[in-house]
Amino acid sequence: MTGPDFLTIDAFHRPPGGRIRWRRDLARTIDSGVTGLRGATVNFANNGTHSVIPNLVPGGVALVAAWESSEAAEAAFAGALRPAIDGPGRFSMDSEIVRVRVDSESERDHWHGWKPNSEGAEPLAEGEPMVAIVHGILRPGRLVEFVRNNVHAASRAAHHPGHRGSIDISSQVPYEHTSISLWKTYGLAQDFAYKKGGHASVMTHALKEKTHRVGVFLQARPLACTGTLGVARTPYPQLPEARRAGL
């Protein structure tokens, strides 16, 4: 394997055909094999971002997929994956994995079999847009504590000048949570992540108390974007539309 993962994110608040059928059919398609696909997760969406009590039956869904190339992704979306993304109200993003960090306490270095790869990617400059992806699986008994803390971090993000949208996803609820957040610049994302209070306090607490048994953090460079993610404005108006077989 050479070169960083070409990462695609496709999310629906209401998926075509319904949430249960969408997840079932997409999982079958992926399991049967898709050319150029390095790894993928078929997820529930917005099950823990905005509420103290987790939404155990979330209405949204999301596909996060890593590819060998943009051409491989485009061919798959024009073919085998077309039914999964052929519907209204879709958010789509293309990006490149730039950095992968695994928590020193993590039991594994992969995400449901996908081991993210950033080989050969250029680091983000301070003024570049950034996508942050934080994947974790909680230890038993830490769910309420995590969600309560997460609400404070999410509230701080929503009011931060660099925030351009976010979504919470998971393949397995309620203990698995993956946050995908969009940031105007890498510098503003750093300000949110490490400035005293809010997210920094939650992150310090999680590391100190070892609340997660799995933790993987990704930085990605957004390359194309269609739609919005939880906010009214387009996150990256300077970027081209994400190509999904002409949809």
PDB file of C-alpha atoms in Angstrom:
ATOM      1  CA  MET A   1       0.000   0.000   0.000  1.00  0.00           C
ATOM      2  CA  THR A   2       1.413   3.389  -0.987  1.00  0.00           C
ATOM      3  CA  GLY A   3       0.041   6.889  -0.684  1.00  0.00           C
ATOM      4  CA  PRO A   4      -2.433   8.283   1.848  1.00  0.00           C
ATOM      5  CA  ASP A   5      -6.020   7.073   1.960  1.00  0.00           C
ATOM      6  CA  PHE A   6      -8.458   8.945  -0.253  1.00  0.00           C
ATOM      7  CA  LEU A   7     -11.350   9.284   2.183  1.00  0.00           C
ATOM      8  CA  THR A   8     -15.014   9.785   1.313  1.00  0.00           C
ATOM      9  CA  ILE A   9     -17.816  10.665   3.724  1.00  0.00           C
ATOM     10  CA  ASP A  10     -21.477  10.409   2.713  1.00  0.00           C
ATOM     11  CA  ALA A  11     -24.225  11.111   5.227  1.00  0.00           C
ATOM     12  CA  PHE A  12     -28.019  11.268   5.159  1.00  0.00           C
ATOM     13  CA  HIS A  13     -30.448  12.493   7.783  1.00  0.00           C
ATOM     14  CA  ARG A  14     -33.061  10.315   6.071  1.00  0.00           C
ATOM     15  CA  PRO A  15     -31.457   7.731   3.777  1.00  0.00           C
ATOM     16  CA  PRO A  16     -33.084   6.457   0.581  1.00  0.00           C
ATOM     17  CA  GLY A  17     -35.131   3.334   1.307  1.00  0.00           C
ATOM     18  CA  GLY A  18     -35.015   3.798   5.081  1.00  0.00           C
ATOM     19  CA  ARG A  19     -32.272   3.473   7.664  1.00  0.00           C
ATOM     20  CA  ILE A  20     -32.462  -0.297   8.229  1.00  0.00           C
ATOM     21  CA  ARG A  21     -32.572  -1.239   4.546  1.00  0.00           C
ATOM     22  CA  TRP A  22     -29.819   1.285   3.673  1.00  0.00           C
ATOM     23  CA  ARG A  23     -27.379  -0.140   6.210  1.00  0.00           C
ATOM     24  CA  ARG A  24     -28.223  -3.764   5.379  1.00  0.00           C
ATOM     25  CA  ASP A  25     -27.908  -3.421   1.614  1.00  0.00           C
ATOM     26  CA  LEU A  26     -24.752  -1.316   1.791  1.00  0.00           C
ATOM     27  CA  ALA A  27     -23.054  -3.745   4.173  1.00  0.00           C
ATOM     28  CA  ARG A  28     -23.858  -6.613   1.799  1.00  0.00           C
ATOM     29  CA  THR A  29     -22.389  -4.720  -1.145  1.00  0.00           C
ATOM     30  CA  ILE A  30     -19.173  -3.953   0.721  1.00  0.00           C
ATOM     31  CA  ASP A  31     -18.833  -7.510   2.002  1.00  0.00           C
ATOM     32  CA  SER A  32     -19.099  -8.817  -1.558  1.00  0.00           C
ATOM     33  CA  GLY A  33     -16.048  -6.744  -2.533  1.00  0.00           C
ATOM     34  CA  VAL A  34     -15.622  -3.291  -4.087  1.00  0.00           C
ATOM     35  CA  THR A  35     -12.615  -2.618  -6.324  1.00  0.00           C
ATOM     36  CA  GLY A  36     -10.165  -0.098  -4.877  1.00  0.00           C
ATOM     37  CA  LEU A  37     -11.773  -0.006  -1.418  1.00  0.00           C
ATOM     38  CA  ARG A  38      -9.234  -0.089   1.420  1.00  0.00           C
ATOM     39  CA  GLY A  39     -11.735   0.018   4.256  1.00  0.00           C
ATOM     40  CA  ALA A  40     -15.228   1.215   5.124  1.00  0.00           C
ATOM     41  CA  THR A  41     -17.668   1.615   8.004  1.00  0.00           C
ATOM     42  CA  VAL A  42     -21.453   1.718   7.626  1.00  0.00           C
ATOM     43  CA  ASN A  43     -22.729   3.862  10.441  1.00  0.00           C
ATOM     44  CA  PHE A  44     -25.616   5.222  12.415  1.00  0.00           C
ATOM     45  CA  ALA A  45     -25.424   9.034  12.555  1.00  0.00           C
ATOM     46  CA  ASN A  46     -25.984  11.779  15.132  1.00  0.00           C
ATOM     47  CA  ASN A  47     -26.487   9.387  18.004  1.00  0.00           C
ATOM     48  CA  GLY A  48     -24.579  11.373  20.634  1.00  0.00           C
ATOM     49  CA  THR A  49     -23.600  14.821  19.445  1.00  0.00           C
ATOM     50  CA  HIS A  50     -26.323  17.095  20.718  1.00  0.00           C
ATOM     51  CA  SER A  51     -28.045  15.359  23.654  1.00  0.00           C
ATOM     52  CA  VAL A  52     -27.119  14.266  27.172  1.00  0.00           C
ATOM     53  CA  ILE A  53     -29.002  10.970  26.723  1.00  0.00           C
ATOM     54  CA  PRO A  54     -27.633   9.048  23.690  1.00  0.00           C
ATOM     55  CA  ASN A  55     -30.052   8.503  20.837  1.00  0.00           C
ATOM     56  CA  LEU A  56     -29.990   4.716  20.692  1.00  0.00           C
ATOM     57  CA  VAL A  57     -32.098   4.609  17.520  1.00  0.00           C
ATOM     58  CA  PRO A  58     -30.682   7.479  15.449  1.00  0.00           C
ATOM     59  CA  GLY A  59     -32.435   8.408  12.233  1.00  0.00           C
ATOM     60  CA  GLY A  60     -29.390   9.275  10.162  1.00  0.00           C
ATOM     61  CA  VAL A  61     -26.744   7.129   8.499  1.00  0.00           C
ATOM     62  CA  ALA A  62     -23.253   7.602   7.118  1.00  0.00           C
ATOM     63  CA  LEU A  63     -20.707   5.773   4.994  1.00  0.00           C
ATOM     64  CA  VAL A  64     -17.026   6.481   5.666  1.00  0.00           C
ATOM     65  CA  ALA A  65     -14.783   4.817   3.084  1.00  0.00           C
ATOM     66  CA  ALA A  66     -11.043   4.778   2.373  1.00  0.00           C
ATOM     67  CA  TRP A  67      -9.882   4.267  -1.208  1.00  0.00           C
ATOM     68  CA  GLU A  68      -6.719   3.608  -3.160  1.00  0.00           C
ATOM     69  CA  SER A  69      -7.495   6.621  -5.369  1.00  0.00           C
ATOM     70  CA  SER A  70     -10.153   9.163  -6.275  1.00  0.00           C
ATOM     71  CA  GLU A  71     -10.711   7.271  -9.542  1.00  0.00           C
ATOM     72  CA  ALA A  72     -11.510   4.077  -7.634  1.00  0.00           C
ATOM     73  CA  ALA A  73     -14.042   5.932  -5.495  1.00  0.00           C
ATOM     74  CA  GLU A  74     -15.719   7.573  -8.475  1.00  0.00           C
ATOM     75  CA  ALA A  75     -16.020   4.234 -10.294  1.00  0.00           C
ATOM     76  CA  ALA A  76     -17.580   2.573  -7.252  1.00  0.00           C
ATOM     77  CA  PHE A  77     -20.085   5.389  -6.714  1.00  0.00           C
ATOM     78  CA  ALA A  78     -21.047   5.118 -10.378  1.00  0.00           C
ATOM     79  CA  GLY A  79     -21.483   1.356 -10.022  1.00  0.00           C
ATOM     80  CA  ALA A  80     -21.887  -0.858  -6.968  1.00  0.00           C
ATOM     81  CA  LEU A  81     -22.406   1.948  -4.456  1.00  0.00           C
ATOM     82  CA  ARG A  82     -24.755   4.037  -6.591  1.00  0.00           C
ATOM     83  CA  PRO A  83     -27.951   2.973  -4.736  1.00  0.00           C
ATOM     84  CA  ALA A  84     -26.435   4.034  -1.406  1.00  0.00           C
ATOM     85  CA  ILE A  85     -25.810   7.645  -2.423  1.00  0.00           C
ATOM     86  CA  ASP A  86     -28.622   8.207  -4.937  1.00  0.00           C
ATOM     87  CA  GLY A  87     -30.977  10.257  -2.791  1.00  0.00           C
ATOM     88  CA  PRO A  88     -31.787  13.850  -1.720  1.00  0.00           C
ATOM     89  CA  GLY A  89     -30.336  15.648   1.286  1.00  0.00           C
ATOM     90  CA  ARG A  90     -26.936  14.009   1.092  1.00  0.00           C
ATOM     91  CA  PHE A  91     -23.737  15.461   2.527  1.00  0.00           C
ATOM     92  CA  SER A  92     -20.650  14.282   0.632  1.00  0.00           C
ATOM     93  CA  MET A  93     -16.991  15.047   1.151  1.00  0.00           C
ATOM     94  CA  ASP A  94     -13.735  13.927  -0.429  1.00  0.00           C
ATOM     95  CA  SER A  95     -10.556  14.263   1.606  1.00  0.00           C
ATOM     96  CA  GLU A  96      -7.028  12.981   2.070  1.00  0.00           C
ATOM     97  CA  ILE A  97      -5.754  11.479   5.323  1.00  0.00           C
ATOM     98  CA  VAL A  98      -2.891  13.658   6.560  1.00  0.00           C
ATOM     99  CA  ARG A  99      -2.144  12.346  10.036  1.00  0.00           C
ATOM    100  CA  VAL A 100      -2.980   9.231  12.056  1.00  0.00           C
ATOM    101  CA  ARG A 101      -2.527   9.045  15.824  1.00  0.00           C
ATOM    102  CA  VAL A 102      -3.411   6.038  17.990  1.00  0.00           C
ATOM    103  CA  ASP A 103      -3.941   6.429  21.736  1.00  0.00           C
ATOM    104  CA  SER A 104      -1.105   4.812  23.687  1.00  0.00           C
ATOM    105  CA  GLU A 105      -3.725   2.908  25.711  1.00  0.00           C
ATOM    106  CA  SER A 106      -5.650   1.707  22.676  1.00  0.00           C
ATOM    107  CA  GLU A 107      -6.287  -2.017  22.355  1.00  0.00           C
ATOM    108  CA  ARG A 108      -5.957  -1.823  18.572  1.00  0.00           C
ATOM    109  CA  ASP A 109      -4.702   0.470  15.817  1.00  0.00           C
ATOM    110  CA  HIS A 110      -7.581   0.016  13.398  1.00  0.00           C
ATOM    111  CA  TRP A 111     -11.221   1.007  12.908  1.00  0.00           C
ATOM    112  CA  HIS A 112     -13.323  -2.142  12.318  1.00  0.00           C
ATOM    113  CA  GLY A 113     -10.536  -3.641  10.230  1.00  0.00           C
ATOM    114  CA  TRP A 114      -9.496  -0.427   8.451  1.00  0.00           C
ATOM    115  CA  LYS A 115      -6.052   0.779   9.495  1.00  0.00           C
ATOM    116  CA  PRO A 116      -5.917   4.426   8.329  1.00  0.00           C
ATOM    117  CA  ASN A 117      -2.890   5.356   6.241  1.00  0.00           C
ATOM    118  CA  SER A 118      -1.303   8.806   5.836  1.00  0.00           C
ATOM    119  CA  GLU A 119       1.895   7.720   4.090  1.00  0.00           C
ATOM    120  CA  GLY A 120       3.265  10.451   1.831  1.00  0.00           C
ATOM    121  CA  ALA A 121       0.732  13.152   2.757  1.00  0.00           C
ATOM    122  CA  GLU A 122       1.877  16.739   3.175  1.00  0.00           C
ATOM    123  CA  PRO A 123       1.224  18.209   6.648  1.00  0.00           C
ATOM    124  CA  LEU A 124      -1.570  20.751   6.937  1.00  0.00           C
ATOM    125  CA  ALA A 125      -0.582  24.415   6.893  1.00  0.00           C
ATOM    126  CA  GLU A 126      -2.095  26.638   9.566  1.00  0.00           C
ATOM    127  CA  GLY A 127      -4.417  28.391   7.101  1.00  0.00           C
ATOM    128  CA  GLU A 128      -5.687  25.235   5.360  1.00  0.00           C
ATOM    129  CA  PRO A 129      -9.153  23.795   6.035  1.00  0.00           C
ATOM    130  CA  MET A 130      -9.175  20.669   8.175  1.00  0.00           C
ATOM    131  CA  VAL A 131     -11.416  17.722   9.008  1.00  0.00           C
ATOM    132  CA  ALA A 132     -10.927  16.102  12.419  1.00  0.00           C
ATOM    133  CA  ILE A 133     -12.055  12.506  12.975  1.00  0.00           C
ATOM    134  CA  VAL A 134     -11.938  11.078  16.504  1.00  0.00           C
ATOM    135  CA  HIS A 135     -12.884   7.404  16.826  1.00  0.00           C
ATOM    136  CA  GLY A 136     -13.239   5.684  20.186  1.00  0.00           C
ATOM    137  CA  ILE A 137     -14.864   2.791  22.023  1.00  0.00           C
ATOM    138  CA  LEU A 138     -15.717   3.393  25.658  1.00  0.00           C
ATOM    139  CA  ARG A 139     -14.966   1.089  28.534  1.00  0.00           C
ATOM    140  CA  PRO A 140     -18.045  -0.370  30.252  1.00  0.00           C
ATOM    141  CA  GLY A 141     -19.529   1.980  32.828  1.00  0.00           C
ATOM    142  CA  ARG A 142     -18.169   5.203  31.269  1.00  0.00           C
ATOM    143  CA  LEU A 143     -21.026   5.983  28.870  1.00  0.00           C
ATOM    144  CA  VAL A 144     -22.992   8.582  30.870  1.00  0.00           C
ATOM    145  CA  GLU A 145     -19.785  10.304  31.955  1.00  0.00           C
ATOM    146  CA  PHE A 146     -18.531  10.513  28.366  1.00  0.00           C
ATOM    147  CA  VAL A 147     -21.779  11.791  26.865  1.00  0.00           C
ATOM    148  CA  ARG A 148     -22.180  14.434  29.577  1.00  0.00           C
ATOM    149  CA  ASN A 149     -18.666  15.724  28.928  1.00  0.00           C
ATOM    150  CA  ASN A 150     -19.102  15.474  25.175  1.00  0.00           C
ATOM    151  CA  VAL A 151     -22.103  17.802  25.212  1.00  0.00           C
ATOM    152  CA  HIS A 152     -19.944  20.562  26.696  1.00  0.00           C
ATOM    153  CA  ALA A 153     -17.247  20.059  24.056  1.00  0.00           C
ATOM    154  CA  ALA A 154     -19.859  19.984  21.266  1.00  0.00           C
ATOM    155  CA  SER A 155     -21.458  23.186  22.557  1.00  0.00           C
ATOM    156  CA  ARG A 156     -18.073  24.914  22.566  1.00  0.00           C
ATOM    157  CA  ALA A 157     -17.445  23.718  19.007  1.00  0.00           C
ATOM    158  CA  ALA A 158     -20.824  24.975  17.787  1.00  0.00           C
ATOM    159  CA  HIS A 159     -19.969  28.491  18.958  1.00  0.00           C
ATOM    160  CA  HIS A 160     -16.338  28.477  17.851  1.00  0.00           C
ATOM    161  CA  PRO A 161     -15.541  30.798  14.888  1.00  0.00           C
ATOM    162  CA  GLY A 162     -13.681  28.013  13.102  1.00  0.00           C
ATOM    163  CA  HIS A 163     -16.435  25.383  13.280  1.00  0.00           C
ATOM    164  CA  ARG A 164     -18.069  24.517   9.935  1.00  0.00           C
ATOM    165  CA  GLY A 165     -20.224  21.523  10.881  1.00  0.00           C
ATOM    166  CA  SER A 166     -20.032  18.155  12.613  1.00  0.00           C
ATOM    167  CA  ILE A 167     -21.650  14.752  12.955  1.00  0.00           C
ATOM    168  CA  ASP A 168     -21.443  11.892  15.448  1.00  0.00           C
ATOM    169  CA  ILE A 169     -21.473   8.379  13.978  1.00  0.00           C
ATOM    170  CA  SER A 170     -21.006   4.784  15.102  1.00  0.00           C
ATOM    171  CA  SER A 171     -21.213   1.288  13.688  1.00  0.00           C
ATOM    172  CA  GLN A 172     -22.166  -0.097  17.098  1.00  0.00           C
ATOM    173  CA  VAL A 173     -24.199   1.860  19.644  1.00  0.00           C
ATOM    174  CA  PRO A 174     -24.008   2.960  22.391  1.00  0.00           C
ATOM    175  CA  TYR A 175     -20.347   2.497  23.389  1.00  0.00           C
ATOM    176  CA  GLU A 176     -18.689   3.365  20.067  1.00  0.00           C
ATOM    177  CA  HIS A 177     -18.573   7.014  19.030  1.00  0.00           C
ATOM    178  CA  THR A 178     -16.827   8.747  16.149  1.00  0.00           C
ATOM    179  CA  SER A 179     -16.871  12.510  15.812  1.00  0.00           C
ATOM    180  CA  ILE A 180     -16.325  14.097  12.395  1.00  0.00           C
ATOM    181  CA  SER A 181     -15.898  17.869  12.614  1.00  0.00           C
ATOM    182  CA  LEU A 182     -15.156  20.403   9.887  1.00  0.00           C
ATOM    183  CA  TRP A 183     -12.915  23.398  10.546  1.00  0.00           C
ATOM    184  CA  LYS A 184     -12.272  26.572   8.600  1.00  0.00           C
ATOM    185  CA  THR A 185      -8.524  26.273   9.203  1.00  0.00           C
ATOM    186  CA  TYR A 186      -6.081  23.951  10.908  1.00  0.00           C
ATOM    187  CA  GLY A 187      -5.043  26.814  13.183  1.00  0.00           C
ATOM    188  CA  LEU A 188      -8.601  27.391  14.420  1.00  0.00           C
ATOM    189  CA  ALA A 189      -9.063  23.661  14.958  1.00  0.00           C
ATOM    190  CA  GLN A 190      -5.972  23.657  17.155  1.00  0.00           C
ATOM    191  CA  ASP A 191      -7.349  26.623  19.098  1.00  0.00           C
ATOM    192  CA  PHE A 192     -10.546  24.681  19.810  1.00  0.00           C
ATOM    193  CA  ALA A 193      -8.774  21.443  20.669  1.00  0.00           C
ATOM    194  CA  TYR A 194      -6.094  22.745  23.016  1.00  0.00           C
ATOM    195  CA  LYS A 195      -7.281  26.063  24.444  1.00  0.00           C
ATOM    196  CA  LYS A 196      -8.043  25.766  28.164  1.00  0.00           C
ATOM    197  CA  GLY A 197     -11.559  24.542  28.945  1.00  0.00           C
ATOM    198  CA  GLY A 198     -14.129  22.813  26.739  1.00  0.00           C
ATOM    199  CA  HIS A 199     -12.609  20.143  24.547  1.00  0.00           C
ATOM    200  CA  ALA A 200      -9.169  20.334  26.173  1.00  0.00           C
ATOM    201  CA  SER A 201     -10.638  19.533  29.594  1.00  0.00           C
ATOM    202  CA  VAL A 202     -12.658  16.623  28.197  1.00  0.00           C
ATOM    203  CA  MET A 203      -9.634  15.241  26.349  1.00  0.00           C
ATOM    204  CA  THR A 204      -7.395  15.524  29.430  1.00  0.00           C
ATOM    205  CA  HIS A 205     -10.007  13.785  31.561  1.00  0.00           C
ATOM    206  CA  ALA A 206     -10.443  10.951  29.043  1.00  0.00           C
ATOM    207  CA  LEU A 207      -6.696  10.321  28.866  1.00  0.00           C
ATOM    208  CA  LYS A 208      -6.155  10.564  32.617  1.00  0.00           C
ATOM    209  CA  GLU A 209      -9.079   8.308  33.522  1.00  0.00           C
ATOM    210  CA  LYS A 210      -8.551   5.954  30.565  1.00  0.00           C
ATOM    211  CA  THR A 211     -12.239   6.097  29.661  1.00  0.00           C
ATOM    212  CA  HIS A 212     -11.705   4.489  26.245  1.00  0.00           C
ATOM    213  CA  ARG A 213     -10.347   1.063  25.375  1.00  0.00           C
ATOM    214  CA  VAL A 214      -9.873   2.079  21.716  1.00  0.00           C
ATOM    215  CA  GLY A 215      -8.838   5.493  20.428  1.00  0.00           C
ATOM    216  CA  VAL A 216      -7.823   6.599  16.928  1.00  0.00           C
ATOM    217  CA  PHE A 217      -7.448  10.232  15.805  1.00  0.00           C
ATOM    218  CA  LEU A 218      -7.250  11.392  12.174  1.00  0.00           C
ATOM    219  CA  GLN A 219      -6.558  14.683  10.458  1.00  0.00           C
ATOM    220  CA  ALA A 220      -7.802  15.026   6.892  1.00  0.00           C
ATOM    221  CA  ARG A 221      -7.440  17.635   4.161  1.00  0.00           C
ATOM    222  CA  PRO A 222     -10.844  18.336   2.531  1.00  0.00           C
ATOM    223  CA  LEU A 223     -10.659  18.304  -1.272  1.00  0.00           C
ATOM    224  CA  ALA A 224     -14.306  18.564  -2.354  1.00  0.00           C
ATOM    225  CA  CYS A 225     -17.622  19.039  -0.594  1.00  0.00           C
ATOM    226  CA  THR A 226     -21.363  18.928  -1.350  1.00  0.00           C
ATOM    227  CA  GLY A 227     -24.083  19.912   1.125  1.00  0.00           C
ATOM    228  CA  THR A 228     -23.917  20.945   4.774  1.00  0.00           C
ATOM    229  CA  LEU A 229     -23.356  19.081   8.022  1.00  0.00           C
ATOM    230  CA  GLY A 230     -25.564  20.306  10.847  1.00  0.00           C
ATOM    231  CA  VAL A 231     -25.196  24.017  10.063  1.00  0.00           C
ATOM    232  CA  ALA A 232     -26.889  26.309   7.551  1.00  0.00           C
ATOM    233  CA  ARG A 233     -23.809  27.494   5.680  1.00  0.00           C
ATOM    234  CA  THR A 234     -21.689  25.588   3.203  1.00  0.00           C
ATOM    235  CA  PRO A 235     -18.513  24.570   5.055  1.00  0.00           C
ATOM    236  CA  TYR A 236     -16.015  25.091   2.223  1.00  0.00           C
ATOM    237  CA  PRO A 237     -17.398  27.296  -0.553  1.00  0.00           C
ATOM    238  CA  GLN A 238     -13.923  27.505  -2.094  1.00  0.00           C
ATOM    239  CA  LEU A 239     -13.851  23.757  -2.824  1.00  0.00           C
ATOM    240  CA  PRO A 240     -15.408  21.969  -5.818  1.00  0.00           C
ATOM    241  CA  GLU A 241     -18.448  19.704  -5.513  1.00  0.00           C
ATOM    242  CA  ALA A 242     -17.758  16.134  -4.427  1.00  0.00           C
ATOM    243  CA  ARG A 243     -18.066  13.906  -7.489  1.00  0.00           C
ATOM    244  CA  ARG A 244     -20.595  11.112  -7.062  1.00  0.00           C
ATOM    245  CA  ALA A 245     -21.135   9.794 -10.574  1.00  0.00           C
ATOM    246  CA  GLY A 246     -22.741  13.014 -11.727  1.00  0.00           C
ATOM    247  CA  LEU A 247     -25.316  13.138  -8.916  1.00  0.00           C
TER     248      LEU A 247
END
